[in-house]
Amino acid sequence: LEIGYGMGGTTAAIAAAMPDSNFLGVEVHTPGVGSLLKLIGEQELRNLRLIQHDAVEVVNHMIAPRSLAGVHVFFPDPWHKARHNKRRLIQPAFVALLASRLAPGGYLHCATDWEDYATQMLDVLGADPSLENTAAGYAPRPSYRPVTKFENRGLKLGHGVWDLVFRLRADA
C-alpha cells in the first residue's frame, strides 16, 4: 500500500521492479491519479491498482486486518507551521490503524525531508507497541525506494532526507 503517491513516478518504479507483488496506491489529488494512470498504461503495469480517496477512510473501511505486506508513506505533507502540525498524517491513531493492517512480518516505511517531521515520526512510530524499529533511529534508504524528483532537488540544496522503517512485532 502506498499512501499519497504524488505524481506516481516512485510508485510506478517500485511496481515495475517487483512484478510478482501487488500494489495499491491511494491519493486524493486528481492530477497525481491521472499521472500515475498514464504511467501504468505506458509501462503496462498489471500489478498496480489505484484508489482516489482519503487514506484514513480507505485503510479503515477497505483494508482487512493483517493483510498488508508493507505500507509506504513517502514525503507526506509536512504541515510545517506549528499550528498545523495536528494535520500531519503520521499521528498515533493512524499509525495504530496501519499497524493493525500489517500482516505478520509486515513493515511501515515513512520518509520525509523535514527534520522536525522526521523527529515526530520517529517518536510516534517508536511509541506504538506493535511496531519495532529496523534500525537504531533512522534507516538508510532501502534500495527499493528510488530517489524522487523533489528529494533530488532538496539533496542538491543540502537538505536532509530521513527514512524510517518499522516492522510489526512478532508478538503483536
CSV table of C-alpha atoms in Angstrom, one decimal:
chain,number,residue,atom,x,y,z
A,1,LEU,CA,0.0,0.0,0.0
A,2,GLU,CA,1.4,3.4,-0.9
A,3,ILE,CA,-0.3,6.4,0.6
A,4,GLY,CA,0.0,9.8,-1.1
A,5,TYR,CA,2.0,8.9,-4.1
A,6,GLY,CA,2.0,12.4,-5.6
A,7,MET,CA,2.6,12.2,-9.4
A,8,GLY,CA,3.3,8.4,-9.1
A,9,GLY,CA,6.7,8.1,-10.5
A,10,THR,CA,8.1,6.3,-7.5
A,11,THR,CA,5.1,4.1,-7.1
A,12,ALA,CA,5.4,3.0,-10.8
A,13,ALA,CA,9.1,2.4,-10.5
A,14,ILE,CA,8.6,0.2,-7.4
A,15,ALA,CA,5.7,-1.8,-9.0
A,16,ALA,CA,7.8,-2.3,-12.2
A,17,ALA,CA,10.8,-3.5,-10.2
A,18,MET,CA,8.6,-6.0,-8.3
A,19,PRO,CA,6.2,-7.5,-10.9
A,20,ASP,CA,5.3,-10.5,-8.7
A,21,SER,CA,4.0,-8.3,-5.9
A,22,ASN,CA,0.7,-6.4,-5.9
A,23,PHE,CA,0.5,-2.7,-5.1
A,24,LEU,CA,-2.4,-0.4,-4.2
A,25,GLY,CA,-1.9,3.4,-4.4
A,26,VAL,CA,-4.1,5.8,-2.5
A,27,GLU,CA,-4.1,9.5,-3.5
A,28,VAL,CA,-6.7,12.3,-3.2
A,29,HIS,CA,-5.3,14.7,-5.8
A,30,THR,CA,-6.7,14.2,-9.3
A,31,PRO,CA,-3.6,15.3,-11.2
A,32,GLY,CA,-1.5,12.7,-9.4
A,33,VAL,CA,-4.0,10.0,-10.1
A,34,GLY,CA,-4.1,10.9,-13.8
A,35,SER,CA,-0.3,11.0,-14.0
A,36,LEU,CA,0.0,7.5,-12.4
A,37,LEU,CA,-2.7,6.1,-14.6
A,38,LYS,CA,-0.7,7.3,-17.6
A,39,LEU,CA,2.4,5.6,-16.3
A,40,ILE,CA,0.5,2.4,-15.6
A,41,GLY,CA,-0.7,2.4,-19.3
A,42,GLU,CA,2.7,3.3,-20.8
A,43,GLN,CA,4.6,0.7,-18.7
A,44,GLU,CA,1.8,-1.9,-18.9
A,45,LEU,CA,1.9,-2.4,-15.1
A,46,ARG,CA,-0.5,-5.2,-14.2
A,47,ASN,CA,0.3,-5.3,-10.5
A,48,LEU,CA,-0.7,-1.7,-9.5
A,49,ARG,CA,-4.2,-0.5,-8.6
A,50,LEU,CA,-5.4,2.9,-7.5
A,51,ILE,CA,-8.0,4.4,-5.2
A,52,GLN,CA,-8.7,8.2,-5.3
A,53,HIS,CA,-10.0,8.7,-1.8
A,54,ASP,CA,-9.0,9.7,1.8
A,55,ALA,CA,-6.3,7.3,3.0
A,56,VAL,CA,-7.7,7.1,6.6
A,57,GLU,CA,-11.1,6.0,5.3
A,58,VAL,CA,-9.5,3.5,2.8
A,59,VAL,CA,-7.4,1.9,5.5
A,60,ASN,CA,-10.3,1.9,8.0
A,61,HIS,CA,-13.0,0.5,5.7
A,62,MET,CA,-11.4,-1.2,2.7
A,63,ILE,CA,-8.2,-2.9,4.0
A,64,ALA,CA,-8.6,-6.1,6.0
A,65,PRO,CA,-6.7,-6.5,9.3
A,66,ARG,CA,-3.3,-8.3,8.9
A,67,SER,CA,-3.5,-8.2,5.1
A,68,LEU,CA,-0.6,-5.9,4.1
A,69,ALA,CA,3.0,-6.9,3.5
A,70,GLY,CA,4.0,-3.3,3.6
A,71,VAL,CA,2.9,0.4,3.7
A,72,HIS,CA,4.8,3.3,2.2
A,73,VAL,CA,4.3,6.9,3.2
A,74,PHE,CA,6.9,8.8,1.3
A,75,PHE,CA,7.2,12.6,1.8
A,76,PRO,CA,3.7,13.3,3.2
A,77,ASP,CA,2.7,17.0,3.6
A,78,PRO,CA,4.8,18.2,6.5
A,79,TRP,CA,2.3,20.9,7.6
A,80,HIS,CA,5.4,22.8,8.7
A,81,LYS,CA,3.6,25.6,10.6
A,82,ALA,CA,3.4,24.6,14.3
A,83,ARG,CA,-0.4,25.4,14.4
A,84,HIS,CA,-0.9,22.9,11.5
A,85,ASN,CA,1.1,20.0,12.9
A,86,LYS,CA,-2.1,18.3,14.1
A,87,ARG,CA,-2.9,17.8,10.4
A,88,ARG,CA,0.1,15.6,9.8
A,89,LEU,CA,-0.7,12.1,8.6
A,90,ILE,CA,1.7,10.3,10.8
A,91,GLN,CA,-0.2,10.5,14.2
A,92,PRO,CA,-0.6,7.9,16.9
A,93,ALA,CA,-4.2,6.8,15.9
A,94,PHE,CA,-3.4,6.4,12.2
A,95,VAL,CA,-0.1,4.5,12.9
A,96,ALA,CA,-2.1,2.2,15.2
A,97,LEU,CA,-4.6,1.7,12.4
A,98,LEU,CA,-1.8,1.0,9.9
A,99,ALA,CA,-0.1,-1.4,12.2
A,100,SER,CA,-3.4,-3.4,12.6
A,101,ARG,CA,-3.5,-3.9,8.8
A,102,LEU,CA,0.1,-5.2,8.6
A,103,ALA,CA,0.5,-9.0,8.1
A,104,PRO,CA,3.0,-10.8,10.3
A,105,GLY,CA,6.4,-9.5,9.3
A,106,GLY,CA,4.9,-6.5,7.6
A,107,TYR,CA,6.6,-3.2,7.5
A,108,LEU,CA,5.7,0.5,7.6
A,109,HIS,CA,8.2,2.7,5.7
A,110,CYS,CA,8.0,6.5,6.0
A,111,ALA,CA,10.3,9.1,4.5
A,112,THR,CA,10.4,12.9,4.9
A,113,ASP,CA,12.7,15.8,4.1
A,114,TRP,CA,11.5,17.9,7.1
A,115,GLU,CA,13.7,17.2,10.1
A,116,ASP,CA,11.1,18.1,12.7
A,117,TYR,CA,8.6,15.9,11.0
A,118,ALA,CA,11.2,13.1,10.9
A,119,THR,CA,11.6,13.6,14.7
A,120,GLN,CA,7.9,13.4,15.2
A,121,MET,CA,7.6,10.3,13.0
A,122,LEU,CA,10.3,8.6,15.0
A,123,ASP,CA,8.6,9.4,18.2
A,124,VAL,CA,5.2,8.3,17.0
A,125,LEU,CA,6.3,5.1,15.4
A,126,GLY,CA,8.6,4.3,18.3
A,127,ALA,CA,5.8,4.7,20.8
A,128,ASP,CA,3.5,2.2,19.0
A,129,PRO,CA,3.7,-1.1,21.0
A,130,SER,CA,3.1,-3.3,18.0
A,131,LEU,CA,6.0,-1.9,15.9
A,132,GLU,CA,9.7,-2.2,16.2
A,133,ASN,CA,12.4,-0.1,14.5
A,134,THR,CA,14.5,-2.0,12.0
A,135,ALA,CA,17.4,0.5,12.6
A,136,ALA,CA,18.9,2.3,15.6
A,137,GLY,CA,17.0,5.5,14.8
A,138,TYR,CA,16.7,6.5,11.1
A,139,ALA,CA,17.2,3.8,8.5
A,140,PRO,CA,19.3,4.1,5.3
A,141,ARG,CA,17.2,4.5,2.2
A,142,PRO,CA,16.2,1.0,1.1
A,143,SER,CA,17.3,0.1,-2.4
A,144,TYR,CA,13.7,-0.4,-3.5
A,145,ARG,CA,12.8,3.3,-2.8
A,146,PRO,CA,14.0,5.4,-5.8
A,147,VAL,CA,15.2,8.9,-5.2
A,148,THR,CA,12.2,11.2,-6.0
A,149,LYS,CA,12.3,14.4,-8.1
A,150,PHE,CA,11.7,16.6,-5.1
A,151,GLU,CA,14.1,14.6,-3.0
A,152,ASN,CA,16.9,15.1,-5.6
A,153,ARG,CA,16.2,18.8,-5.7
A,154,GLY,CA,16.4,19.0,-1.9
A,155,LEU,CA,19.6,17.0,-1.7
A,156,LYS,CA,21.2,19.4,-4.2
A,157,LEU,CA,20.2,22.2,-1.9
A,158,GLY,CA,21.8,20.4,1.1
A,159,HIS,CA,18.5,19.3,2.7
A,160,GLY,CA,18.4,16.0,4.6
A,161,VAL,CA,16.2,13.1,4.0
A,162,TRP,CA,15.1,10.7,6.8
A,163,ASP,CA,13.8,7.2,6.2
A,164,LEU,CA,12.1,5.2,9.0
A,165,VAL,CA,11.3,1.5,8.6
A,166,PHE,CA,9.4,-0.3,11.3
A,167,ARG,CA,8.2,-3.9,11.3
A,168,LEU,CA,5.2,-5.5,13.0
A,169,ARG,CA,6.4,-7.2,16.2
A,170,ALA,CA,6.2,-11.0,16.2
A,171,ASP,CA,4.1,-10.8,19.3
A,172,ALA,CA,1.7,-8.2,18.0
